[in-house]
mmCIF file of C-alpha atoms in Angstrom:
data_model
loop_
_atom_site.group_PDB
_atom_site.id
_atom_site.type_symbol
_atom_site.label_atom_id
_atom_site.label_comp_id
_atom_site.label_asym_id
_atom_site.label_seq_id
_atom_site.Cartn_x
_atom_site.Cartn_y
_atom_site.Cartn_z
ATOM 1 C CA MET M 860 0.000 0.000 0.000
ATOM 2 C CA LYS M 861 1.679 3.170 -1.219
ATOM 3 C CA VAL M 862 0.565 6.720 -0.467
ATOM 4 C CA SER M 863 1.853 10.140 -1.497
ATOM 5 C CA VAL M 864 3.127 12.633 1.052
ATOM 6 C CA GLY M 865 1.599 16.023 1.814
ATOM 7 C CA VAL M 866 3.659 18.275 4.077
ATOM 8 C CA SER M 867 1.646 20.778 6.125
ATOM 9 C CA ASN M 868 3.473 23.937 7.077
ATOM 10 C CA ARG M 869 2.095 25.943 10.007
ATOM 11 C CA HIS M 870 -1.313 27.416 9.165
ATOM 12 C CA VAL M 871 -4.520 28.861 10.573
ATOM 13 C CA HIS M 872 -8.237 28.127 10.168
ATOM 14 C CA LEU M 873 -10.630 30.930 11.095
ATOM 15 C CA THR M 874 -14.309 31.352 11.938
ATOM 16 C CA GLU M 875 -16.285 33.931 10.027
ATOM 17 C CA GLU M 876 -16.342 36.076 13.187
ATOM 18 C CA THR M 877 -12.553 36.044 13.651
ATOM 19 C CA TYR M 878 -11.971 36.603 9.942
ATOM 20 C CA LYS M 879 -14.175 39.706 10.006
ATOM 21 C CA GLU M 880 -12.574 41.005 13.176
ATOM 22 C CA LEU M 881 -9.042 40.754 11.757
ATOM 23 C CA PHE M 882 -9.520 41.303 8.034
ATOM 24 C CA ASP M 883 -12.667 43.413 7.844
ATOM 25 C CA GLY M 884 -13.006 44.662 4.279
ATOM 26 C CA ILE M 885 -10.422 42.303 2.772
ATOM 27 C CA ASP M 886 -11.885 39.461 0.691
ATOM 28 C CA LEU M 887 -10.886 35.871 1.390
ATOM 29 C CA GLU M 888 -9.592 34.702 -1.988
ATOM 30 C CA ILE M 889 -8.308 31.411 -3.345
ATOM 31 C CA VAL M 890 -4.575 31.594 -4.084
ATOM 32 C CA LYS M 891 -4.039 27.872 -4.538
ATOM 33 C CA GLU M 892 -6.310 24.844 -4.369
ATOM 34 C CA LEU M 893 -5.045 22.214 -1.921
ATOM 35 C CA THR M 894 -5.158 18.490 -2.622
ATOM 36 C CA GLN M 895 -8.238 17.933 -0.422
ATOM 37 C CA PRO M 896 -11.275 19.028 -2.513
ATOM 38 C CA GLY M 897 -12.646 22.452 -1.526
ATOM 39 C CA GLN M 898 -9.687 23.359 0.700
ATOM 40 C CA PHE M 899 -7.465 26.242 -0.378
ATOM 41 C CA ALA M 900 -4.536 28.459 0.569
ATOM 42 C CA SER M 901 -5.988 31.955 0.823
ATOM 43 C CA ASN M 902 -4.510 35.370 0.115
ATOM 44 C CA LEU M 903 -4.448 36.163 3.853
ATOM 45 C CA LYS M 904 -1.475 35.830 6.202
ATOM 46 C CA LEU M 905 -1.270 36.835 9.853
ATOM 47 C CA THR M 906 1.097 36.763 12.816
ATOM 48 C CA ILE M 907 0.700 34.231 15.618
ATOM 49 C CA LYS M 908 2.078 35.394 18.936
ATOM 50 C CA THR M 909 2.613 34.618 22.588
ATOM 51 C CA GLU M 910 4.253 36.562 25.417
ATOM 52 C CA LYS M 911 7.537 34.889 24.486
ATOM 53 C CA SER M 912 7.719 35.280 20.726
ATOM 54 C CA SER M 913 5.881 35.487 17.427
ATOM 55 C CA ILE M 914 5.855 33.965 13.939
ATOM 56 C CA GLU M 915 4.881 36.145 10.972
ATOM 57 C CA ASN M 916 3.327 35.298 7.606
ATOM 58 C CA VAL M 917 1.260 32.332 8.758
ATOM 59 C CA ARG M 918 -1.144 31.379 5.982
ATOM 60 C CA VAL M 919 -4.911 31.349 6.507
ATOM 61 C CA LEU M 920 -6.483 28.305 4.838
ATOM 62 C CA GLY M 921 -10.037 28.369 3.542
ATOM 63 C CA PRO M 922 -12.911 27.925 3.589
ATOM 64 C CA LEU M 923 -13.912 29.446 6.949
ATOM 65 C CA ARG M 924 -14.736 26.909 9.676
ATOM 66 C CA LYS M 925 -16.847 26.645 12.814
ATOM 67 C CA TYR M 926 -13.732 26.942 14.981
ATOM 68 C CA ASN M 927 -10.451 28.840 15.082
ATOM 69 C CA GLN M 928 -7.453 26.524 14.871
ATOM 70 C CA VAL M 929 -3.709 27.170 14.700
ATOM 71 C CA GLU M 930 -1.630 24.187 13.555
ATOM 72 C CA ILE M 931 2.093 24.341 14.305
ATOM 73 C CA SER M 932 5.088 22.021 14.638
ATOM 74 C CA LYS M 933 7.020 21.236 17.826
ATOM 75 C CA THR M 934 9.830 23.432 16.442
ATOM 76 C CA ASP M 935 7.369 26.348 16.239
ATOM 77 C CA ALA M 936 6.060 25.480 19.716
ATOM 78 C CA PHE M 937 9.567 25.857 21.226
ATOM 79 C CA LYS M 938 9.952 29.246 19.547
ATOM 80 C CA LEU M 939 6.588 30.409 20.916
ATOM 81 C CA GLY M 940 7.102 28.893 24.375
ATOM 82 C CA LEU M 941 3.998 26.711 24.000
ATOM 83 C CA ASN M 942 3.355 23.051 24.736
ATOM 84 C CA PRO M 943 0.339 22.278 22.524
ATOM 85 C CA PRO M 944 -1.287 18.843 22.536
ATOM 86 C CA VAL M 945 -1.165 16.491 19.521
ATOM 87 C CA ARG M 946 -4.724 16.553 18.223
ATOM 88 C CA ASP M 947 -7.097 15.865 15.354
ATOM 89 C CA SER M 948 -8.692 18.907 13.692
ATOM 90 C CA GLY M 949 -11.535 20.331 15.748
ATOM 91 C CA ASP M 950 -10.590 18.512 18.981
ATOM 92 C CA LEU M 951 -9.620 21.683 20.787
ATOM 93 C CA GLU M 952 -10.614 21.319 24.458
ATOM 94 C CA GLY M 953 -7.497 22.004 26.524
ATOM 95 C CA SER M 954 -5.426 23.076 23.507
ATOM 96 C CA SER M 955 -3.038 26.035 23.836
ATOM 97 C CA PRO M 956 -4.103 29.669 23.898
ATOM 98 C CA ILE M 957 -2.530 31.938 21.282
ATOM 99 C CA THR M 958 -2.986 35.442 19.856
ATOM 100 C CA LEU M 959 -3.643 36.235 16.182
ATOM 101 C CA GLU M 960 -2.529 39.606 14.841
ATOM 102 C CA TYR M 961 -3.035 41.390 11.544
ATOM 103 C CA ASN M 962 -2.191 44.988 10.833
ATOM 104 C CA GLY M 963 -2.355 46.014 14.507
ATOM 105 C CA LYS M 964 -5.633 44.221 15.201
ATOM 106 C CA GLU M 965 -5.465 41.310 17.663
ATOM 107 C CA VAL M 966 -7.715 38.382 18.538
ATOM 108 C CA TYR M 967 -6.857 36.339 21.631
ATOM 109 C CA LEU M 968 -7.876 32.673 21.446
ATOM 110 C CA ASP M 969 -8.153 30.967 24.853
ATOM 111 C CA LYS M 970 -7.700 27.650 23.025
ATOM 112 C CA GLY M 971 -7.073 26.477 19.451
ATOM 113 C CA CYS M 972 -3.345 25.859 19.027
ATOM 114 C CA ILE M 973 -2.425 22.219 18.345
ATOM 115 C CA ILE M 974 0.247 20.013 16.833
ATOM 116 C CA PRO M 975 -1.743 18.057 14.233
ATOM 117 C CA THR M 976 -1.937 14.282 14.486
ATOM 118 C CA ARG M 977 -0.254 12.519 11.570
ATOM 119 C CA HIS M 978 -3.106 11.333 9.362
ATOM 120 C CA ILE M 979 -4.108 9.828 6.037
ATOM 121 C CA HIS M 980 -6.985 11.276 4.026
ATOM 122 C CA ILE M 981 -8.873 8.501 2.273
ATOM 123 C CA ASN M 982 -12.360 7.870 0.915
ATOM 124 C CA PRO M 983 -14.648 5.001 1.987
ATOM 125 C CA ASP M 984 -14.107 3.065 -1.264
ATOM 126 C CA GLU M 985 -10.357 3.104 -0.729
ATOM 127 C CA VAL M 986 -10.785 2.094 2.929
ATOM 128 C CA GLU M 987 -12.553 -1.033 1.744
ATOM 129 C CA LYS M 988 -10.194 -1.682 -1.182
ATOM 130 C CA PHE M 989 -7.110 -1.465 1.087
ATOM 131 C CA GLY M 990 -8.605 -3.642 3.855
ATOM 132 C CA LEU M 991 -8.715 -0.773 6.341
ATOM 133 C CA THR M 992 -12.340 -1.146 7.432
ATOM 134 C CA GLY M 993 -12.522 -0.421 11.170
ATOM 135 C CA VAL M 994 -8.826 0.542 11.335
ATOM 136 C CA LYS M 995 -8.203 3.752 13.292
ATOM 137 C CA GLU M 996 -4.475 4.110 12.824
ATOM 138 C CA VAL M 997 -1.602 2.627 10.836
ATOM 139 C CA SER M 998 2.149 3.091 10.556
ATOM 140 C CA VAL M 999 4.046 4.511 7.596
ATOM 141 C CA LYS M 1000 7.472 3.353 6.419
ATOM 142 C CA VAL M 1001 9.889 5.795 4.810
ATOM 143 C CA GLY M 1002 13.103 4.835 3.017
ATOM 144 C CA GLY M 1003 16.331 6.784 2.662
ATOM 145 C CA GLU M 1004 19.343 7.613 4.781
ATOM 146 C CA LYS M 1005 17.201 9.238 7.489
ATOM 147 C CA GLY M 1006 14.196 6.988 6.998
ATOM 148 C CA GLY M 1007 12.206 5.037 9.526
ATOM 149 C CA ILE M 1008 8.613 4.493 10.589
ATOM 150 C CA PHE M 1009 5.913 6.901 11.704
ATOM 151 C CA ASN M 1010 3.557 5.271 14.235
ATOM 152 C CA HIS M 1011 0.063 6.503 15.151
ATOM 153 C CA VAL M 1012 -0.995 7.720 11.716
ATOM 154 C CA ARG M 1013 -4.738 8.308 11.920
ATOM 155 C CA ILE M 1014 -7.085 7.096 9.153
ATOM 156 C CA LYS M 1015 -9.468 9.938 8.236
ATOM 157 C CA SER M 1016 -12.126 8.645 5.898
ATOM 158 C CA ALA M 1017 -14.501 11.042 4.159
ATOM 159 C CA ASN M 1018 -16.345 11.153 0.854
ATOM 160 C CA MET M 1019 -14.353 12.955 -1.830
ATOM 161 C CA SER M 1020 -11.084 12.796 0.127
ATOM 162 C CA PHE M 1021 -7.892 12.681 -1.881
ATOM 163 C CA PHE M 1022 -5.714 9.756 -0.754
ATOM 164 C CA GLU M 1023 -2.701 11.385 0.907
ATOM 165 C CA LEU M 1024 -0.539 11.208 4.060
ATOM 166 C CA HIS M 1025 -0.379 14.494 5.973
ATOM 167 C CA ILE M 1026 2.654 15.142 8.163
ATOM 168 C CA ASP M 1027 4.154 18.313 9.598
ATOM 169 C CA THR M 1028 7.448 19.976 8.666
ATOM 170 C CA ASP M 1029 9.316 18.375 11.604
ATOM 171 C CA ASP M 1030 8.294 14.915 10.379
ATOM 172 C CA ALA M 1031 9.252 15.745 6.797
ATOM 173 C CA ASN M 1032 12.608 17.263 7.733
ATOM 174 C CA SER M 1033 13.530 14.512 10.202
ATOM 175 C CA PHE M 1034 12.952 11.825 7.567
ATOM 176 C CA MET M 1035 14.102 14.032 4.679
ATOM 177 C CA ILE M 1036 10.954 13.593 2.602
ATOM 178 C CA LYS M 1037 8.944 16.154 0.701
ATOM 179 C CA GLN M 1038 5.545 16.850 -0.825
ATOM 180 C CA GLY M 1039 4.711 14.237 -3.453
ATOM 181 C CA ASP M 1040 7.144 11.560 -2.270
ATOM 182 C CA ILE M 1041 5.736 8.033 -2.159
ATOM 183 C CA VAL M 1042 5.811 6.069 1.116
ATOM 184 C CA GLU M 1043 4.419 2.766 2.364
ATOM 185 C CA ILE M 1044 1.481 2.154 4.680
ATOM 186 C CA ILE M 1045 1.929 -0.662 7.206
ATOM 187 C CA ASN M 1046 -1.288 -2.019 8.679
ATOM 188 C CA GLU M 1047 -0.296 -3.715 11.940
ATOM 189 C CA ASN M 1048 -3.894 -4.291 13.005
ATOM 190 C CA MET J 1060 18.261 -2.578 25.164
ATOM 191 C CA LYS J 1061 17.510 0.947 26.372
ATOM 192 C CA VAL J 1062 19.566 4.044 25.625
ATOM 193 C CA SER J 1063 19.260 7.683 26.669
ATOM 194 C CA VAL J 1064 18.726 10.428 24.110
ATOM 195 C CA GLY J 1065 21.146 13.259 23.359
ATOM 196 C CA VAL J 1066 19.781 15.997 21.089
ATOM 197 C CA SER J 1067 22.406 17.845 19.047
ATOM 198 C CA ASN J 1068 21.519 21.381 18.118
ATOM 199 C CA ARG J 1069 23.394 22.925 15.170
ATOM 200 C CA HIS J 1070 27.082 23.412 16.021
ATOM 201 C CA VAL J 1071 30.550 23.936 14.605
ATOM 202 C CA HIS J 1072 33.930 22.197 15.014
ATOM 203 C CA LEU J 1073 37.006 24.227 14.089
ATOM 204 C CA THR J 1074 40.636 23.622 13.239
ATOM 205 C CA GLU J 1075 43.256 25.564 15.161
ATOM 206 C CA GLU J 1076 43.914 27.598 12.000
ATOM 207 C CA THR J 1077 40.261 28.620 11.549
ATOM 208 C CA TYR J 1078 39.852 29.321 15.258
ATOM 209 C CA LYS J 1079 42.832 31.679 15.192
ATOM 210 C CA GLU J 1080 41.656 33.367 12.021
ATOM 211 C CA LEU J 1081 38.196 34.116 13.443
ATOM 212 C CA PHE J 1082 38.802 34.510 17.157
ATOM 213 C CA ASP J 1083 42.410 35.648 17.354
ATOM 214 C CA GLY J 1084 43.102 36.749 20.924
ATOM 215 C CA ILE J 1085 39.964 35.204 22.429
ATOM 216 C CA ASP J 1086 40.579 32.079 24.517
ATOM 217 C CA LEU J 1087 38.614 28.901 23.810
ATOM 218 C CA GLU J 1088 37.044 28.140 27.188
ATOM 219 C CA ILE J 1089 34.901 25.324 28.532
ATOM 220 C CA VAL J 1090 31.371 26.533 29.264
ATOM 221 C CA LYS J 1091 29.814 23.112 29.715
ATOM 222 C CA GLU J 1092 31.178 19.569 29.571
ATOM 223 C CA LEU J 1093 29.230 17.387 27.109
ATOM 224 C CA THR J 1094 28.307 13.780 27.826
ATOM 225 C CA GLN J 1095 31.105 12.397 25.623
ATOM 226 C CA PRO J 1096 34.324 12.626 27.696
ATOM 227 C CA GLY J 1097 36.592 15.513 26.687
ATOM 228 C CA GLN J 1098 33.994 17.214 24.480
ATOM 229 C CA PHE J 1099 32.658 20.591 25.550
ATOM 230 C CA ALA J 1100 30.465 23.534 24.615
ATOM 231 C CA SER J 1101 32.831 26.495 24.361
ATOM 232 C CA ASN J 1102 32.348 30.182 25.062
ATOM 233 C CA LEU J 1103 32.505 30.955 21.333
ATOM 234 C CA LYS J 1104 29.572 31.473 18.985
ATOM 235 C CA LEU J 1105 29.630 32.492 15.337
ATOM 236 C CA THR J 1106 27.341 33.079 12.369
ATOM 237 C CA ILE J 1107 27.014 30.527 9.579
ATOM 238 C CA LYS J 1108 26.023 32.038 6.250
ATOM 239 C CA THR J 1109 25.290 31.452 2.598
ATOM 240 C CA GLU J 1110 24.257 33.755 -0.216
ATOM 241 C CA LYS J 1111 20.628 33.081 0.706
ATOM 242 C CA SER J 1112 20.560 33.492 4.459
ATOM 243 C CA SER J 1113 22.387 33.179 7.782
ATOM 244 C CA ILE J 1114 21.993 31.710 11.257
ATOM 245 C CA GLU J 1115 23.537 33.534 14.226
ATOM 246 C CA ASN J 1116 24.800 32.281 17.577
ATOM 247 C CA VAL J 1117 25.960 28.866 16.430
ATOM 248 C CA ARG J 1118 28.008 27.282 19.211
ATOM 249 C CA VAL J 1119 31.618 26.209 18.681
ATOM 250 C CA LEU J 1120 32.298 22.849 20.346
ATOM 251 C CA GLY J 1121 35.731 21.924 21.644
ATOM 252 C CA PRO J 1122 38.365 20.685 21.604
ATOM 253 C CA LEU J 1123 39.739 21.882 18.241
ATOM 254 C CA ARG J 1124 39.834 19.225 15.509
ATOM 255 C CA LYS J 1125 41.790 18.410 12.384
ATOM 256 C CA TYR J 1126 38.882 19.549 10.198
ATOM 257 C CA ASN J 1127 36.252 22.289 10.112
ATOM 258 C CA GLN J 1128 32.734 20.886 10.309
ATOM 259 C CA VAL J 1129 29.316 22.530 10.484
ATOM 260 C CA GLU J 1130 26.492 20.235 11.620
ATOM 261 C CA ILE J 1131 22.955 21.412 10.877
ATOM 262 C CA SER J 1132 19.436 20.010 10.554
ATOM 263 C CA LYS J 1133 17.371 19.803 7.367
ATOM 264 C CA THR J 1134 15.268 22.679 8.742
ATOM 265 C CA ASP J 1135 18.432 24.807 8.952
ATOM 266 C CA ALA J 1136 19.447 23.613 5.477
ATOM 267 C CA PHE J 1137 16.190 24.949 3.969
ATOM 268 C CA LYS J 1138 16.748 28.312 5.649
ATOM 269 C CA LEU J 1139 20.304 28.487 4.287
ATOM 270 C CA GLY J 1140 19.399 27.187 0.831
ATOM 271 C CA LEU J 1141 21.784 24.241 1.186
ATOM 272 C CA ASN J 1142 21.395 20.539 0.451
ATOM 273 C CA PRO J 1143 24.071 18.962 2.650
ATOM 274 C CA PRO J 1144 24.679 15.205 2.642
ATOM 275 C CA VAL J 1145 23.922 12.979 5.652
ATOM 276 C CA ARG J 1146 27.370 12.054 6.944
ATOM 277 C CA ASP J 1147 29.444 10.737 9.831
ATOM 278 C CA SER J 1148 31.798 13.210 11.479
ATOM 279 C CA GLY J 1149 34.930 13.821 9.426
ATOM 280 C CA ASP J 1150 33.516 12.322 6.201
ATOM 281 C CA LEU J 1151 33.482 15.642 4.390
ATOM 282 C CA GLU J 1152 34.324 15.017 0.717
ATOM 283 C CA GLY J 1153 31.535 16.560 -1.343
ATOM 284 C CA SER J 1154 29.833 18.145 1.664
ATOM 285 C CA SER J 1155 28.346 21.638 1.342
ATOM 286 C CA PRO J 1156 30.372 24.847 1.285
ATOM 287 C CA ILE J 1157 29.496 27.452 3.905
ATOM 288 C CA THR J 1158 30.899 30.684 5.326
ATOM 289 C CA LEU J 1159 31.760 31.261 8.996
ATOM 290 C CA GLU J 1160 31.635 34.813 10.339
ATOM 291 C CA TYR J 1161 32.597 36.380 13.641
ATOM 292 C CA ASN J 1162 32.770 40.086 14.352
ATOM 293 C CA GLY J 1163 33.215 41.019 10.691
ATOM 294 C CA LYS J 1164 35.873 38.380 9.997
ATOM 295 C CA GLU J 1165 34.911 35.644 7.543
ATOM 296 C CA VAL J 1166 36.258 32.205 6.647
ATOM 297 C CA TYR J 1167 34.863 30.485 3.553
ATOM 298 C CA LEU J 1168 34.830 26.684 3.741
ATOM 299 C CA ASP J 1169 34.640 24.978 0.348
ATOM 300 C CA LYS J 1170 33.273 21.905 2.164
ATOM 301 C CA GLY J 1171 32.350 20.955 5.730
ATOM 302 C CA CYS J 1172 28.596 21.387 6.145
ATOM 303 C CA ILE J 1173 26.716 18.130 6.832
ATOM 304 C CA ILE J 1174 23.542 16.750 8.346
ATOM 305 C CA PRO J 1175 24.909 14.313 10.944
ATOM 306 C CA THR J 1176 24.050 10.631 10.685
ATOM 307 C CA ARG J 1177 21.943 9.393 13.606
ATOM 308 C CA HIS J 1178 24.356 7.469 15.815
ATOM 309 C CA ILE J 1179 24.912 5.743 19.133
ATOM 310 C CA HIS J 1180 28.092 6.343 21.151
ATOM 311 C CA ILE J 1181 29.134 3.168 22.892
ATOM 312 C CA ASN J 1182 32.318 1.594 24.271
ATOM 313 C CA PRO J 1183 33.725 -1.786 23.184
ATOM 314 C CA ASP J 1184 32.669 -3.507 26.443
ATOM 315 C CA GLU J 1185 29.055 -2.437 25.902
ATOM 316 C CA VAL J 1186 29.199 -3.510 22.238
ATOM 317 C CA GLU J 1187 30.037 -7.013 23.435
ATOM 318 C CA LYS J 1188 27.588 -6.975 26.340
ATOM 319 C CA PHE J 1189 24.691 -5.931 24.086
ATOM 320 C CA GLY J 1190 25.517 -8.424 21.334
ATOM 321 C CA LEU J 1191 26.421 -5.710 18.834
ATOM 322 C CA THR J 1192 29.809 -7.064 17.738
ATOM 323 C CA GLY J 1193 30.179 -6.396 13.992
ATOM 324 C CA VAL J 1194 26.898 -4.484 13.830
ATOM 325 C CA LYS J 1195 27.171 -1.235 11.872
ATOM 326 C CA GLU J 1196 23.694 0.149 12.342
ATOM 327 C CA VAL J 1197 20.522 -0.482 14.329
ATOM 328 C CA SER J 1198 17.051 0.997 14.621
ATOM 329 C CA VAL J 1199 15.608 2.885 17.575
ATOM 330 C CA LYS J 1200 11.986 2.712 18.744
ATOM 331 C CA VAL J 1201 10.353 5.724 20.350
ATOM 332 C CA GLY J 1202 6.985 5.679 22.148
ATOM 333 C CA GLY J 1203 4.436 8.459 22.517
ATOM 334 C CA GLU J 1204 1.755 10.077 20.383
ATOM 335 C CA LYS J 1205 4.265 11.041 17.694
ATOM 336 C CA GLY J 1206 6.530 8.053 18.181
ATOM 337 C CA GLY J 1207 7.914 5.631 15.650
ATOM 338 C CA ILE J 1208 11.209 4.131 14.582
ATOM 339 C CA PHE J 1209 14.468 5.700 13.462
ATOM 340 C CA ASN J 1210 16.278 3.497 10.949
ATOM 341 C CA HIS J 1211 19.968 3.714 10.016
ATOM 342 C CA VAL J 1212 21.342 4.581 13.448
ATOM 343 C CA ARG J 1213 25.108 4.111 13.249
ATOM 344 C CA ILE J 1214 27.026 2.293 16.012
ATOM 345 C CA LYS J 1215 30.106 4.377 16.920
ATOM 346 C CA SER J 1216 32.299 2.394 19.271
ATOM 347 C CA ALA J 1217 35.243 4.055 21.007
ATOM 348 C CA ASN J 1218 37.042 3.662 24.310
ATOM 349 C CA MET J 1219 35.630 5.935 27.028
ATOM 350 C CA SER J 1220 32.437 6.671 25.045
ATOM 351 C CA PHE J 1221 29.328 7.448 27.071
ATOM 352 C CA PHE J 1222 26.433 5.240 25.923
ATOM 353 C CA GLU J 1223 23.975 7.630 24.257
ATOM 354 C CA LEU J 1224 21.862 8.059 21.110
ATOM 355 C CA HIS J 1225 22.616 11.255 19.191
ATOM 356 C CA ILE J 1226 19.872 12.708 17.010
ATOM 357 C CA ASP J 1227 19.304 16.172 15.579
ATOM 358 C CA THR J 1228 16.606 18.683 16.515
ATOM 359 C CA ASP J 1229 14.368 17.652 13.592
ATOM 360 C CA ASP J 1230 14.392 14.050 14.806
ATOM 361 C CA ALA J 1231 13.695 15.102 18.394
ATOM 362 C CA ASN J 1232 10.896 17.502 17.450
ATOM 363 C CA SER J 1233 9.251 15.133 14.979
ATOM 364 C CA PHE J 1234 9.062 12.362 17.597
ATOM 365 C CA MET J 1235 8.564 14.810 20.493
ATOM 366 C CA ILE J 1236 11.466 13.513 22.562
ATOM 367 C CA LYS J 1237 14.116 15.429 24.469
ATOM 368 C CA GLN J 1238 17.562 15.154 26.011
ATOM 369 C CA GLY J 1239 17.645 12.398 28.644
ATOM 370 C CA ASP J 1240 14.568 10.505 27.449
ATOM 371 C CA ILE J 1241 14.953 6.725 27.326
ATOM 372 C CA VAL J 1242 14.336 4.865 24.062
ATOM 373 C CA GLU J 1243 14.778 1.308 22.794
ATOM 374 C CA ILE J 1244 17.427 -0.095 20.478
ATOM 375 C CA ILE J 1245 16.222 -2.669 17.947
ATOM 376 C CA ASN J 1246 18.945 -4.863 16.483
ATOM 377 C CA GLU J 1247 17.533 -6.220 13.222
ATOM 378 C CA ASN J 1248 20.833 -7.754 12.143
#
């Protein structure tokens, strides 16, 4: 079972309310379609900040969601002085507080910052075809001089999903892989 | 077989000639002993730079060596616009060129920048005790929510070595482990 790699850099999802508060008057436009249908990199970038530090030019992904969510790597977390939990999208209870800033306007989130769980987007037909029915997580094997195995890779099945492994920049850089590389799913269940 | 983790941040080893050229008149002093006997973090820091970018405050480790060597992570390599090979210490043919700078003085190295191979320091008695005689590399298993397995971990046996796994900051951040954590060696040979 082979799957292609998608590397997620740090990014932000916004509610309509937060979007209006920060970017009032600036349209949310599609700059680049992402591999998952309907998802896109927008024209908007903001700064994420804590008392310790900040990171500029963090991309807002669209479309708008029902929750605000800031997805960062452990490397980013050290820079910001945060210790965010490893979570699936939308599972935000107890996640780290963080401040969003654009052009002098700030929105404080009392939760919403996470390190995303490694996961594979897949559709129900592929779940069945690959014998993954009922499987919640798998491992992924990567070749190369700094290769190895990622454990705890969540299976995220949804209609219309594009079959792809999503990892963060720390994972990609540790194993020296990049967007579009092909790796191997290991089903230990 | 358990081993403790040592995380190597980016650092530089210098020859006596390069040290004198950059830091003439400033003593090389021990700031902190490292876990490997005789090795130390010195009082000296410099800037590593390329045409694309630079990274400040890179620590010089002592003692001085017979070669100049700059050890960085893949994350650093992206920032600097370099594509260094994954190498053992001292194996520098074909490694990346880089410039060292301190207080306006510069030394251009036509080679010397590498991403260090994952490795385990061990002494010959422990090699025998752990059944690793003749084994060149092993794997290492890491638990936790972002755990997994590092392949291609080199066995570096030397008298007086302190038994420890050395990984870079990308490896540590990807797997969410830190200095002093305990992980498991897997001998697949």
